[in-house]
């Protein structure tokens, strides 16, 4: 299972890449592997204001539908335009081309896990 | 609940890293490398499914044909030795006990394959109707069943069989020796592709499975099987058929004989004449969103029906489904929408035989 050390993680299997005040969010390798082939992704409009824990998107795989939660609060500044036609990027490159949204944070990152802490969490799942 | 059963191929599935789920009391492989890749293998080349969990039984006796004419809806009289057909078991009110495959071995010997989830119910039902001294002998646990499906499937099964079996017609069966095993091979399937379904003694299961793997057949799980059967327009008991649904509503009048009396024939013929209140249709989404079981089907903002089965179709690269809709809304090639997570998504009512439009 790929868990890059330079990212932060959530208990609900999102990852966070912090660059200044902007957080890029996606789902983890574990999440995509549990979901199976992903065929449809719903993302928010740019400009939407999210609070921590808000559902900001939906990921639909051949098997099931799963909500994705905002791990930070702030404004959605960009969504990944490729995912509409190439949702398989979430399976193929969950930490790269498969990123989902960029959020300009208006606060700190609450309760984010380090890579080690996330690894420990997966061991107990 | 007792512990789930395992087919004799369970360790073969584990060694292929299959994801295992419990289904109808069995631990079964739901996927190996992925649903989309497995579905494509079956459409483009050859895939195989361990379907040993399905119920199997022998029917023997002088009056076996009379008995089967009574408990099944299709015409037994039209079947020759080595023939097979799809059929239904119905209750007197015309609804379904199960859908089944019936195979005629000889005039006095038949075989039947029934759904795993209905195995005990079906056998009990048929035994309760047996006033014909038919011996009903279950063979589920003495045999395995492997379905090999796809445009290259029959050729591959031929390649590991001693006898000439490629001439076997669709819906006919042949006894052969496959990878050293005595096999009952039926040119049937649940995917809309050519291929053979093999019934084998359990002690030969692993070598046949391995020989098929070595010949390049892709192992496929239950999830791909569901996708392929929806694409092919084939119903599933519990979704398109049940003890609440008359087969005329499901578009299965063609397997209900008009030329004989059988259990349920009166109610089935009545609905055939009066017309069903709802009909099973195909639904094709404009996008890849998946219209899942239970979702409402809408037209002009009003509900006209309900999705009974829905999948993402790798063949058509969009969501597809079966839905029961009010008969007045069942006309094909008309727009509709499916309500998904509170929002209507555009779709089209189409023939449920999706593969015909490939």
CSV table of C-alpha atoms in Angstrom, one decimal:
chain,number,residue,atom,x,y,z
A,1,UNK,CA,0.0,0.0,0.0
A,2,UNK,CA,1.5,3.3,-1.1
A,3,UNK,CA,1.4,6.0,1.7
A,4,UNK,CA,3.7,8.9,0.8
A,5,UNK,CA,5.5,10.4,3.8
A,6,UNK,CA,5.1,14.0,2.7
A,7,UNK,CA,1.2,14.0,2.9
A,8,UNK,CA,-1.3,14.2,5.7
A,9,UNK,CA,-4.2,11.8,6.0
A,10,UNK,CA,-7.7,11.4,7.5
A,11,UNK,CA,-9.4,8.5,9.2
A,12,UNK,CA,-11.9,8.6,6.3
A,13,UNK,CA,-9.1,7.9,3.8
A,14,UNK,CA,-8.5,11.3,2.2
A,15,UNK,CA,-5.0,12.7,1.7
A,16,UNK,CA,-3.9,16.3,2.1
A,17,UNK,CA,-1.0,18.0,0.3
A,18,UNK,CA,-0.2,21.4,1.9
A,19,UNK,CA,1.4,24.2,-0.2
A,20,UNK,CA,1.2,27.5,1.6
A,21,UNK,CA,-2.5,28.2,2.3
A,22,UNK,CA,-3.7,25.8,-0.4
A,23,UNK,CA,-4.6,22.2,0.4
A,24,UNK,CA,-4.8,19.6,-2.4
A,25,UNK,CA,-7.2,16.8,-1.5
A,26,UNK,CA,-7.6,13.3,-2.9
A,27,UNK,CA,-8.4,9.7,-1.8
A,28,UNK,CA,-5.7,7.3,-0.6
A,29,UNK,CA,-4.4,4.3,-2.4
A,30,UNK,CA,-6.1,2.1,0.2
A,31,UNK,CA,-9.5,3.9,-0.5
A,32,UNK,CA,-9.2,3.4,-4.3
A,33,UNK,CA,-8.2,-0.3,-3.8
A,34,UNK,CA,-11.2,-0.9,-1.5
A,35,UNK,CA,-13.6,0.8,-3.9
A,36,UNK,CA,-12.4,-1.1,-7.0
A,37,UNK,CA,-12.8,0.4,-10.6
A,38,UNK,CA,-14.0,4.0,-10.2
A,39,UNK,CA,-16.3,5.0,-13.0
A,40,UNK,CA,-17.9,8.4,-11.9
A,41,UNK,CA,-16.8,11.3,-9.8
A,42,UNK,CA,-18.9,14.2,-8.6
A,43,UNK,CA,-17.0,17.3,-7.5
A,44,UNK,CA,-18.1,20.7,-6.1
A,45,UNK,CA,-18.2,24.0,-8.0
A,46,UNK,CA,-15.2,26.2,-7.6
A,47,UNK,CA,-16.1,28.9,-5.1
A,48,UNK,CA,-18.0,26.7,-2.7
A,49,UNK,CA,-17.2,27.2,1.0
A,50,UNK,CA,-16.5,24.0,2.9
A,51,UNK,CA,-16.4,23.4,6.6
A,52,UNK,CA,-14.4,20.5,8.1
A,53,UNK,CA,-16.3,17.3,7.6
A,54,UNK,CA,-18.6,18.5,4.8
A,55,UNK,CA,-19.2,16.1,2.0
A,56,UNK,CA,-17.5,17.7,-1.0
A,57,UNK,CA,-17.7,14.9,-3.5
A,58,UNK,CA,-18.9,11.5,-4.4
A,59,UNK,CA,-16.8,8.7,-5.8
A,60,UNK,CA,-18.7,5.9,-7.6
A,61,UNK,CA,-17.1,2.6,-8.3
A,62,UNK,CA,-18.5,-0.5,-10.1
A,63,UNK,CA,-19.2,-1.8,-6.6
A,64,UNK,CA,-20.4,1.1,-4.5
A,65,UNK,CA,-20.8,4.8,-3.9
A,66,UNK,CA,-18.7,6.7,-1.3
A,67,UNK,CA,-18.7,10.2,-0.1
A,68,UNK,CA,-15.5,12.2,0.2
A,69,UNK,CA,-15.2,14.6,3.2
A,70,UNK,CA,-13.4,18.0,3.5
A,71,UNK,CA,-10.5,17.6,5.9
A,72,UNK,CA,-10.0,21.4,6.0
A,73,UNK,CA,-12.2,24.4,5.9
A,74,UNK,CA,-12.1,27.1,3.2
A,75,UNK,CA,-13.0,27.9,-0.4
A,76,UNK,CA,-12.8,25.5,-3.3
A,77,UNK,CA,-10.4,27.2,-5.7
A,78,UNK,CA,-10.0,24.4,-8.3
A,79,UNK,CA,-11.3,21.0,-9.1
A,80,UNK,CA,-9.6,18.4,-11.3
A,81,UNK,CA,-11.1,18.7,-14.7
A,82,UNK,CA,-9.7,15.4,-16.0
A,83,UNK,CA,-11.8,13.3,-13.6
A,84,UNK,CA,-15.1,13.9,-15.5
A,85,UNK,CA,-13.9,11.9,-18.5
A,86,UNK,CA,-11.1,9.9,-16.8
A,87,UNK,CA,-12.3,8.8,-13.4
A,88,UNK,CA,-9.9,5.8,-13.6
A,89,UNK,CA,-7.1,8.3,-12.7
A,90,UNK,CA,-8.3,7.9,-9.1
A,91,UNK,CA,-7.3,4.2,-9.3
A,92,UNK,CA,-4.2,4.7,-11.3
A,93,UNK,CA,-2.6,7.7,-9.7
A,94,UNK,CA,-4.5,8.5,-6.5
A,95,UNK,CA,-1.7,10.9,-5.2
A,96,UNK,CA,-0.9,12.4,-8.6
A,97,UNK,CA,-3.1,12.9,-11.6
A,98,UNK,CA,-6.1,11.7,-9.6
A,99,UNK,CA,-6.2,14.6,-7.2
A,100,UNK,CA,-9.7,15.9,-6.6
A,101,UNK,CA,-9.9,19.5,-5.3
A,102,UNK,CA,-7.8,22.4,-4.1
A,103,UNK,CA,-9.0,24.3,-1.1
A,104,UNK,CA,-7.8,27.7,0.1
A,105,UNK,CA,-7.7,27.1,3.8
A,106,UNK,CA,-9.2,29.6,6.3
A,107,UNK,CA,-7.8,27.8,9.3
A,108,UNK,CA,-5.4,25.1,10.4
A,109,UNK,CA,-5.6,21.4,9.5
A,110,UNK,CA,-7.4,19.8,12.3
A,111,UNK,CA,-6.8,16.2,13.3
A,112,UNK,CA,-4.7,15.2,10.3
A,113,UNK,CA,-2.7,12.0,10.6
A,114,UNK,CA,0.9,11.6,9.7
A,115,UNK,CA,1.9,8.9,7.2
A,116,UNK,CA,3.0,6.7,10.1
A,117,UNK,CA,-0.2,7.3,12.0
A,118,UNK,CA,-2.3,6.5,8.9
A,119,UNK,CA,-0.2,3.3,8.4
A,120,UNK,CA,-1.0,2.2,11.9
A,121,UNK,CA,-4.7,3.0,11.3
A,122,UNK,CA,-4.8,0.7,8.2
A,123,UNK,CA,-3.2,-2.1,10.2
A,124,UNK,CA,-6.1,-2.1,12.6
A,125,UNK,CA,-8.8,-1.9,9.8
B,1,UNK,CA,-26.0,-19.2,10.6
B,2,UNK,CA,-23.6,-22.0,9.9
B,3,UNK,CA,-20.1,-21.2,8.5
B,4,UNK,CA,-20.1,-20.4,4.8
B,5,UNK,CA,-19.3,-23.2,2.4
B,6,UNK,CA,-16.3,-23.2,0.1
B,7,UNK,CA,-16.1,-24.6,-3.4
B,8,UNK,CA,-13.2,-27.1,-4.0
B,9,UNK,CA,-11.6,-24.3,-6.0
B,10,UNK,CA,-11.4,-21.9,-3.0
B,11,UNK,CA,-7.6,-22.3,-2.5
B,12,UNK,CA,-7.1,-21.7,-6.3
B,13,UNK,CA,-9.1,-18.5,-5.9
B,14,UNK,CA,-7.0,-17.4,-2.9
B,15,UNK,CA,-3.8,-18.1,-4.7
B,16,UNK,CA,-5.0,-15.8,-7.5
B,17,UNK,CA,-5.5,-13.1,-4.9
B,18,UNK,CA,-9.3,-13.0,-5.4
B,19,UNK,CA,-11.3,-10.8,-3.2
B,20,UNK,CA,-13.8,-13.1,-1.4
B,21,UNK,CA,-17.3,-12.3,-0.4
B,22,UNK,CA,-20.1,-14.3,1.2
B,23,UNK,CA,-22.9,-15.0,-1.3
B,24,UNK,CA,-25.9,-17.3,-0.7
B,25,UNK,CA,-24.0,-19.1,2.1
B,26,UNK,CA,-20.8,-19.6,0.1
B,27,UNK,CA,-17.4,-17.8,0.2
B,28,UNK,CA,-17.0,-16.8,-3.5
B,29,UNK,CA,-14.6,-14.8,-5.5
B,30,UNK,CA,-16.2,-11.4,-6.3
B,31,UNK,CA,-13.2,-10.2,-8.3
B,32,UNK,CA,-9.6,-11.0,-9.2
B,33,UNK,CA,-7.9,-8.2,-11.1
B,34,UNK,CA,-10.9,-5.9,-11.5
B,35,UNK,CA,-14.4,-5.9,-12.8
B,36,UNK,CA,-13.8,-3.9,-15.9
B,37,UNK,CA,-10.7,-5.9,-17.0
B,38,UNK,CA,-12.5,-9.2,-16.3
B,39,UNK,CA,-15.7,-8.1,-18.2
B,40,UNK,CA,-13.5,-7.0,-21.2
B,41,UNK,CA,-11.7,-10.4,-21.2
B,42,UNK,CA,-15.0,-12.2,-21.6
B,43,UNK,CA,-16.2,-9.8,-24.4
B,44,UNK,CA,-12.9,-9.9,-26.3
B,45,UNK,CA,-11.3,-13.3,-25.5
B,46,UNK,CA,-12.2,-15.8,-22.8
B,47,UNK,CA,-13.0,-15.7,-19.1
B,48,UNK,CA,-14.0,-18.4,-16.6
B,49,UNK,CA,-16.2,-18.4,-13.5
B,50,UNK,CA,-16.4,-20.9,-10.7
B,51,UNK,CA,-20.2,-21.3,-10.4
B,52,UNK,CA,-20.0,-24.5,-8.2
B,53,UNK,CA,-22.2,-22.7,-5.7
B,54,UNK,CA,-25.2,-23.1,-8.0
B,55,UNK,CA,-27.5,-26.0,-7.2
B,56,UNK,CA,-27.4,-29.1,-9.4
B,57,UNK,CA,-29.7,-32.1,-9.4
B,58,UNK,CA,-30.5,-35.3,-11.4
B,59,UNK,CA,-34.1,-36.2,-12.2
B,60,UNK,CA,-34.8,-39.8,-13.1
B,61,UNK,CA,-37.9,-41.9,-13.6
B,62,UNK,CA,-40.4,-43.2,-16.1
B,63,UNK,CA,-42.6,-40.2,-15.6
B,64,UNK,CA,-39.9,-37.6,-15.4
B,65,UNK,CA,-41.1,-35.7,-18.4
B,66,UNK,CA,-44.6,-35.5,-17.2
B,67,UNK,CA,-43.3,-34.2,-13.8
B,68,UNK,CA,-41.1,-31.6,-15.5
B,69,UNK,CA,-43.9,-30.4,-17.8
B,70,UNK,CA,-45.9,-29.8,-14.6
B,71,UNK,CA,-43.3,-27.9,-12.5
B,72,UNK,CA,-41.4,-26.0,-15.3
B,73,UNK,CA,-42.9,-23.5,-17.7
B,74,UNK,CA,-41.0,-24.3,-20.9
B,75,UNK,CA,-41.8,-27.2,-23.3
B,76,UNK,CA,-40.0,-30.4,-22.2
B,77,UNK,CA,-41.6,-32.2,-25.1
B,78,UNK,CA,-39.6,-30.1,-27.6
B,79,UNK,CA,-36.3,-31.1,-26.1
B,80,UNK,CA,-34.1,-33.8,-27.6
B,81,UNK,CA,-31.5,-36.0,-25.9
B,82,UNK,CA,-28.5,-33.7,-25.4
B,83,UNK,CA,-30.7,-30.6,-25.5
B,84,UNK,CA,-31.2,-28.0,-22.9
B,85,UNK,CA,-33.3,-24.9,-22.3
B,86,UNK,CA,-33.9,-22.0,-19.9
B,87,UNK,CA,-37.1,-22.3,-17.9
B,88,UNK,CA,-39.0,-21.2,-14.8
B,89,UNK,CA,-40.4,-22.9,-11.7
B,90,UNK,CA,-43.7,-21.1,-10.8
B,91,UNK,CA,-46.2,-21.0,-8.0
B,92,UNK,CA,-49.9,-21.5,-8.7
B,93,UNK,CA,-50.4,-17.7,-8.6
B,94,UNK,CA,-48.0,-17.4,-11.5
B,95,UNK,CA,-45.1,-15.8,-9.6
B,96,UNK,CA,-41.6,-17.5,-9.6
B,97,UNK,CA,-40.0,-20.0,-7.4
B,98,UNK,CA,-36.8,-19.7,-9.4
B,99,UNK,CA,-35.3,-19.6,-13.0
B,100,UNK,CA,-33.5,-22.7,-14.0
B,101,UNK,CA,-31.6,-24.5,-16.8
B,102,UNK,CA,-33.0,-27.9,-17.7
B,103,UNK,CA,-30.8,-30.5,-19.6
B,104,UNK,CA,-32.2,-33.7,-21.2
B,105,UNK,CA,-29.6,-36.5,-20.9
B,106,UNK,CA,-32.1,-39.2,-22.2
B,107,UNK,CA,-35.9,-39.7,-22.2
B,108,UNK,CA,-35.8,-40.7,-18.5
B,109,UNK,CA,-32.9,-38.7,-17.2
B,110,UNK,CA,-32.7,-35.0,-16.8
B,111,UNK,CA,-30.4,-32.6,-15.0
B,112,UNK,CA,-31.2,-29.1,-13.7
B,113,UNK,CA,-29.1,-26.1,-12.6
B,114,UNK,CA,-30.8,-23.8,-10.1
B,115,UNK,CA,-29.8,-20.6,-8.2
B,116,UNK,CA,-27.5,-21.0,-5.2
B,117,UNK,CA,-29.8,-18.8,-3.0
B,118,UNK,CA,-32.8,-20.9,-3.9
B,119,UNK,CA,-31.3,-24.4,-3.8
B,120,UNK,CA,-33.1,-25.7,-0.8
B,121,UNK,CA,-36.4,-23.9,-1.5
B,122,UNK,CA,-36.5,-25.3,-5.1
B,123,UNK,CA,-35.7,-28.9,-4.2
B,124,UNK,CA,-38.3,-28.8,-1.4
B,125,UNK,CA,-40.9,-27.2,-3.8
B,126,UNK,CA,-40.3,-29.8,-6.5
B,127,UNK,CA,-40.3,-32.7,-4.0
B,128,UNK,CA,-43.6,-31.4,-2.7
B,129,UNK,CA,-45.1,-31.6,-6.3
B,130,UNK,CA,-43.6,-35.0,-7.1
B,131,UNK,CA,-46.5,-37.4,-7.4
B,132,UNK,CA,-44.7,-39.1,-10.4
B,133,UNK,CA,-42.2,-41.3,-8.6
B,134,UNK,CA,-39.3,-39.2,-9.9
B,135,UNK,CA,-36.0,-39.6,-8.1
B,136,UNK,CA,-34.6,-36.2,-7.4
B,137,UNK,CA,-30.9,-36.5,-6.5
B,138,UNK,CA,-29.0,-33.4,-5.6
B,139,UNK,CA,-25.4,-33.4,-6.9
B,140,UNK,CA,-24.3,-29.9,-5.8
B,141,UNK,CA,-21.6,-31.2,-3.5
B,142,UNK,CA,-20.3,-34.0,-5.7
B,143,UNK,CA,-19.6,-31.8,-8.7
B,144,UNK,CA,-18.1,-28.5,-9.6
B,145,UNK,CA,-19.3,-26.2,-12.3
B,146,UNK,CA,-17.0,-23.9,-14.3
B,147,UNK,CA,-18.4,-21.5,-16.9
B,148,UNK,CA,-15.9,-20.7,-19.7
B,149,UNK,CA,-17.2,-17.7,-21.7
B,150,UNK,CA,-16.1,-15.5,-24.5
B,151,UNK,CA,-15.4,-15.5,-28.3
B,152,UNK,CA,-12.4,-17.7,-27.8
B,153,UNK,CA,-13.9,-19.9,-25.0
B,154,UNK,CA,-15.2,-22.8,-27.0
B,155,UNK,CA,-12.0,-23.1,-29.0
B,156,UNK,CA,-9.9,-23.2,-25.8
B,157,UNK,CA,-12.2,-25.8,-24.2
B,158,UNK,CA,-11.8,-27.8,-27.4
B,159,UNK,CA,-8.0,-27.5,-27.1
B,160,UNK,CA,-7.9,-29.3,-23.8
B,161,UNK,CA,-10.6,-31.9,-24.7
B,162,UNK,CA,-10.1,-35.3,-26.3
B,163,UNK,CA,-13.3,-35.5,-28.3
B,164,UNK,CA,-14.5,-33.2,-31.0
B,165,UNK,CA,-16.9,-30.8,-29.2
B,166,UNK,CA,-16.8,-27.7,-31.3
B,167,UNK,CA,-19.7,-29.0,-33.4
B,168,UNK,CA,-22.0,-29.0,-30.4
B,169,UNK,CA,-24.8,-26.5,-31.1
B,170,UNK,CA,-25.9,-23.7,-28.9
B,171,UNK,CA,-28.0,-25.0,-26.0
B,172,UNK,CA,-26.8,-28.6,-26.6
B,173,UNK,CA,-24.6,-30.7,-24.4
B,174,UNK,CA,-21.8,-33.2,-24.9
B,175,UNK,CA,-20.0,-35.7,-22.6
B,176,UNK,CA,-16.3,-35.3,-23.1
B,177,UNK,CA,-12.9,-35.7,-21.5
B,178,UNK,CA,-11.5,-32.3,-20.6
B,179,UNK,CA,-8.0,-31.9,-19.1
B,180,UNK,CA,-8.4,-35.6,-18.2
B,181,UNK,CA,-11.7,-35.1,-16.4
B,182,UNK,CA,-15.0,-36.6,-17.4
B,183,UNK,CA,-17.0,-33.5,-18.2
B,184,UNK,CA,-20.6,-32.7,-19.0
B,185,UNK,CA,-20.2,-29.7,-21.3
B,186,UNK,CA,-23.2,-27.5,-22.2
B,187,UNK,CA,-22.9,-24.8,-24.9
B,188,UNK,CA,-24.7,-22.3,-22.6
B,189,UNK,CA,-23.9,-19.4,-20.4
B,190,UNK,CA,-24.9,-16.2,-18.6
B,191,UNK,CA,-22.8,-13.6,-20.4
B,192,UNK,CA,-24.3,-13.3,-23.9
B,193,UNK,CA,-21.1,-14.9,-25.3
B,194,UNK,CA,-20.3,-18.3,-26.8
B,195,UNK,CA,-18.7,-20.9,-24.5
B,196,UNK,CA,-19.2,-24.0,-22.5
B,197,UNK,CA,-20.4,-24.6,-18.9
B,198,UNK,CA,-18.6,-27.6,-17.5
B,199,UNK,CA,-20.0,-29.9,-14.8
B,200,UNK,CA,-17.1,-32.0,-13.4
B,201,UNK,CA,-16.4,-34.4,-10.5
B,202,UNK,CA,-14.9,-32.4,-7.6
B,203,UNK,CA,-11.7,-34.4,-7.6
B,204,UNK,CA,-10.8,-33.1,-11.1
B,205,UNK,CA,-11.8,-29.4,-10.5
B,206,UNK,CA,-8.3,-28.0,-9.8
B,207,UNK,CA,-6.6,-29.6,-12.8
B,208,UNK,CA,-9.3,-28.4,-15.2
B,209,UNK,CA,-9.2,-24.9,-13.7
B,210,UNK,CA,-5.4,-24.9,-14.0
B,211,UNK,CA,-5.5,-26.2,-17.6
B,212,UNK,CA,-7.9,-23.3,-18.5
B,213,UNK,CA,-5.6,-20.8,-16.8
B,214,UNK,CA,-2.6,-22.2,-18.7
B,215,UNK,CA,-4.6,-21.8,-21.9
B,216,UNK,CA,-4.9,-18.1,-21.2
B,217,UNK,CA,-8.5,-18.0,-19.8
B,218,UNK,CA,-9.0,-15.0,-17.4
B,219,UNK,CA,-10.5,-15.9,-14.0
B,220,UNK,CA,-13.6,-13.7,-13.4
B,221,UNK,CA,-15.6,-13.1,-10.3
B,222,UNK,CA,-19.3,-12.7,-9.4
B,223,UNK,CA,-19.1,-8.9,-10.0
B,224,UNK,CA,-18.1,-9.3,-13.6
B,225,UNK,CA,-20.7,-12.0,-14.0
B,226,UNK,CA,-23.4,-9.6,-12.9
B,227,UNK,CA,-22.1,-6.9,-15.3
B,228,UNK,CA,-22.1,-9.3,-18.2
B,229,UNK,CA,-25.5,-10.7,-17.6
B,230,UNK,CA,-27.0,-7.2,-17.4
B,231,UNK,CA,-25.3,-6.2,-20.7
B,232,UNK,CA,-26.7,-9.5,-22.2
B,233,UNK,CA,-30.2,-8.7,-21.1
B,234,UNK,CA,-30.4,-11.7,-18.8
B,235,UNK,CA,-32.6,-11.6,-15.6
B,236,UNK,CA,-31.5,-12.5,-12.1
B,237,UNK,CA,-33.9,-14.1,-9.6
B,238,UNK,CA,-34.5,-11.7,-6.7
B,239,UNK,CA,-34.2,-8.7,-9.1
B,240,UNK,CA,-36.1,-9.3,-12.3
B,241,UNK,CA,-37.9,-12.4,-11.1
B,242,UNK,CA,-39.4,-13.3,-7.7
B,243,UNK,CA,-42.4,-14.6,-5.8
B,244,UNK,CA,-43.9,-11.1,-6.3
B,245,UNK,CA,-43.4,-10.9,-10.1
B,246,UNK,CA,-45.4,-12.5,-12.9
B,247,UNK,CA,-42.9,-13.6,-15.6
B,248,UNK,CA,-45.0,-11.7,-18.2
B,249,UNK,CA,-44.0,-8.5,-16.5
B,250,UNK,CA,-40.3,-9.5,-16.9
B,251,UNK,CA,-40.7,-10.2,-20.6
B,252,UNK,CA,-40.3,-13.9,-20.1
B,253,UNK,CA,-43.6,-15.0,-21.8
B,254,UNK,CA,-41.4,-16.8,-24.4
B,255,UNK,CA,-40.3,-19.4,-21.8
B,256,UNK,CA,-43.9,-20.0,-20.7
B,257,UNK,CA,-45.5,-22.6,-23.0
B,258,UNK,CA,-48.9,-21.8,-24.4
B,259,UNK,CA,-49.4,-25.5,-25.3
B,260,UNK,CA,-49.5,-27.1,-21.9
B,261,UNK,CA,-50.8,-26.8,-18.4
B,262,UNK,CA,-48.2,-26.2,-15.8
B,263,UNK,CA,-48.2,-24.9,-12.2
B,264,UNK,CA,-48.9,-21.2,-12.7
B,265,UNK,CA,-50.0,-21.4,-16.3
B,266,UNK,CA,-53.5,-20.1,-15.6
B,267,UNK,CA,-52.3,-16.8,-14.0
B,268,UNK,CA,-49.5,-16.4,-16.5
B,269,UNK,CA,-51.9,-16.8,-19.5
B,270,UNK,CA,-54.3,-14.4,-17.8
B,271,UNK,CA,-51.7,-11.7,-17.6
B,272,UNK,CA,-50.5,-12.5,-21.1
B,273,UNK,CA,-54.1,-11.8,-22.3
B,274,UNK,CA,-54.9,-8.8,-20.1
B,275,UNK,CA,-51.5,-7.2,-20.5
B,276,UNK,CA,-49.1,-6.6,-17.6
B,277,UNK,CA,-49.4,-3.4,-15.5
B,278,UNK,CA,-45.6,-2.9,-15.7
B,279,UNK,CA,-42.9,-4.1,-18.0
B,280,UNK,CA,-39.2,-4.7,-17.7
B,281,UNK,CA,-37.2,-2.4,-19.9
B,282,UNK,CA,-33.6,-1.4,-20.4
B,283,UNK,CA,-32.3,1.9,-19.2
B,284,UNK,CA,-29.2,3.6,-20.7
B,285,UNK,CA,-27.6,6.5,-18.9
B,286,UNK,CA,-26.0,9.4,-20.7
B,287,UNK,CA,-23.0,9.3,-18.4
B,288,UNK,CA,-21.0,6.7,-16.5
B,289,UNK,CA,-23.1,7.2,-13.3
B,290,UNK,CA,-24.5,3.9,-12.1
B,291,UNK,CA,-28.3,3.5,-11.8
B,292,UNK,CA,-28.5,1.1,-8.9
B,293,UNK,CA,-31.3,-1.3,-7.7
B,294,UNK,CA,-34.2,0.6,-6.1
B,295,UNK,CA,-33.5,4.0,-7.7
B,296,UNK,CA,-36.7,5.8,-9.1
B,297,UNK,CA,-37.2,6.1,-12.9
B,298,UNK,CA,-38.8,9.4,-13.8
B,299,UNK,CA,-40.5,11.0,-16.8
B,300,UNK,CA,-41.6,14.7,-16.8
B,301,UNK,CA,-40.8,14.8,-13.1
B,302,UNK,CA,-43.2,12.0,-12.2
B,303,UNK,CA,-42.1,8.5,-11.1
B,304,UNK,CA,-42.8,5.8,-13.7
B,305,UNK,CA,-40.8,2.9,-12.3
B,306,UNK,CA,-37.9,1.5,-10.4
B,307,UNK,CA,-34.5,0.1,-11.3
B,308,UNK,CA,-34.3,-3.7,-10.6
B,309,UNK,CA,-30.5,-4.1,-11.5
B,310,UNK,CA,-28.0,-1.6,-12.6
B,311,UNK,CA,-24.3,-1.6,-13.4
B,312,UNK,CA,-21.5,0.3,-15.0
B,313,UNK,CA,-21.1,-1.2,-18.5
B,314,UNK,CA,-17.5,-1.5,-19.6
B,315,UNK,CA,-18.8,-2.5,-23.1
B,316,UNK,CA,-20.9,0.7,-23.6
B,317,UNK,CA,-18.9,2.9,-21.2
B,318,UNK,CA,-22.0,4.2,-19.5
B,319,UNK,CA,-24.5,3.2,-16.7
B,320,UNK,CA,-27.1,0.6,-17.8
B,321,UNK,CA,-30.0,-0.9,-15.9
B,322,UNK,CA,-33.1,-3.0,-16.0
B,323,UNK,CA,-36.2,-1.2,-14.6
B,324,UNK,CA,-39.9,-2.1,-14.2
B,325,UNK,CA,-41.9,0.8,-15.6
B,326,UNK,CA,-45.6,1.4,-16.0
B,327,UNK,CA,-46.6,-0.2,-19.3
B,328,UNK,CA,-47.7,3.1,-20.9
B,329,UNK,CA,-44.1,4.3,-20.4
B,330,UNK,CA,-42.4,1.2,-21.7
B,331,UNK,CA,-42.0,2.3,-25.3
B,332,UNK,CA,-38.4,2.1,-26.4
B,333,UNK,CA,-36.1,4.9,-27.5
B,334,UNK,CA,-37.9,7.4,-25.3
B,335,UNK,CA,-36.1,9.7,-22.8
B,336,UNK,CA,-36.4,9.3,-19.1
B,337,UNK,CA,-34.3,10.1,-16.1
B,338,UNK,CA,-33.1,8.1,-13.1
B,339,UNK,CA,-33.1,9.8,-9.7
B,340,UNK,CA,-29.7,9.3,-8.1
B,341,UNK,CA,-28.8,10.9,-4.7
B,342,UNK,CA,-31.7,13.3,-5.1
B,343,UNK,CA,-31.0,14.5,-8.6
B,344,UNK,CA,-32.5,13.4,-11.9
B,345,UNK,CA,-29.9,12.1,-14.4
B,346,UNK,CA,-30.8,11.9,-18.1
B,347,UNK,CA,-31.3,8.4,-19.6
B,348,UNK,CA,-33.2,6.6,-22.3
B,349,UNK,CA,-35.6,3.6,-22.2
B,350,UNK,CA,-34.1,1.0,-24.5
B,351,UNK,CA,-34.3,-2.7,-25.3
B,352,UNK,CA,-33.0,-4.7,-22.4
B,353,UNK,CA,-30.9,-6.7,-24.8
B,354,UNK,CA,-28.2,-4.2,-24.7
B,355,UNK,CA,-25.7,-6.4,-26.6
B,356,UNK,CA,-27.9,-6.4,-29.7
B,357,UNK,CA,-27.1,-2.7,-30.2
B,358,UNK,CA,-23.4,-3.2,-29.8
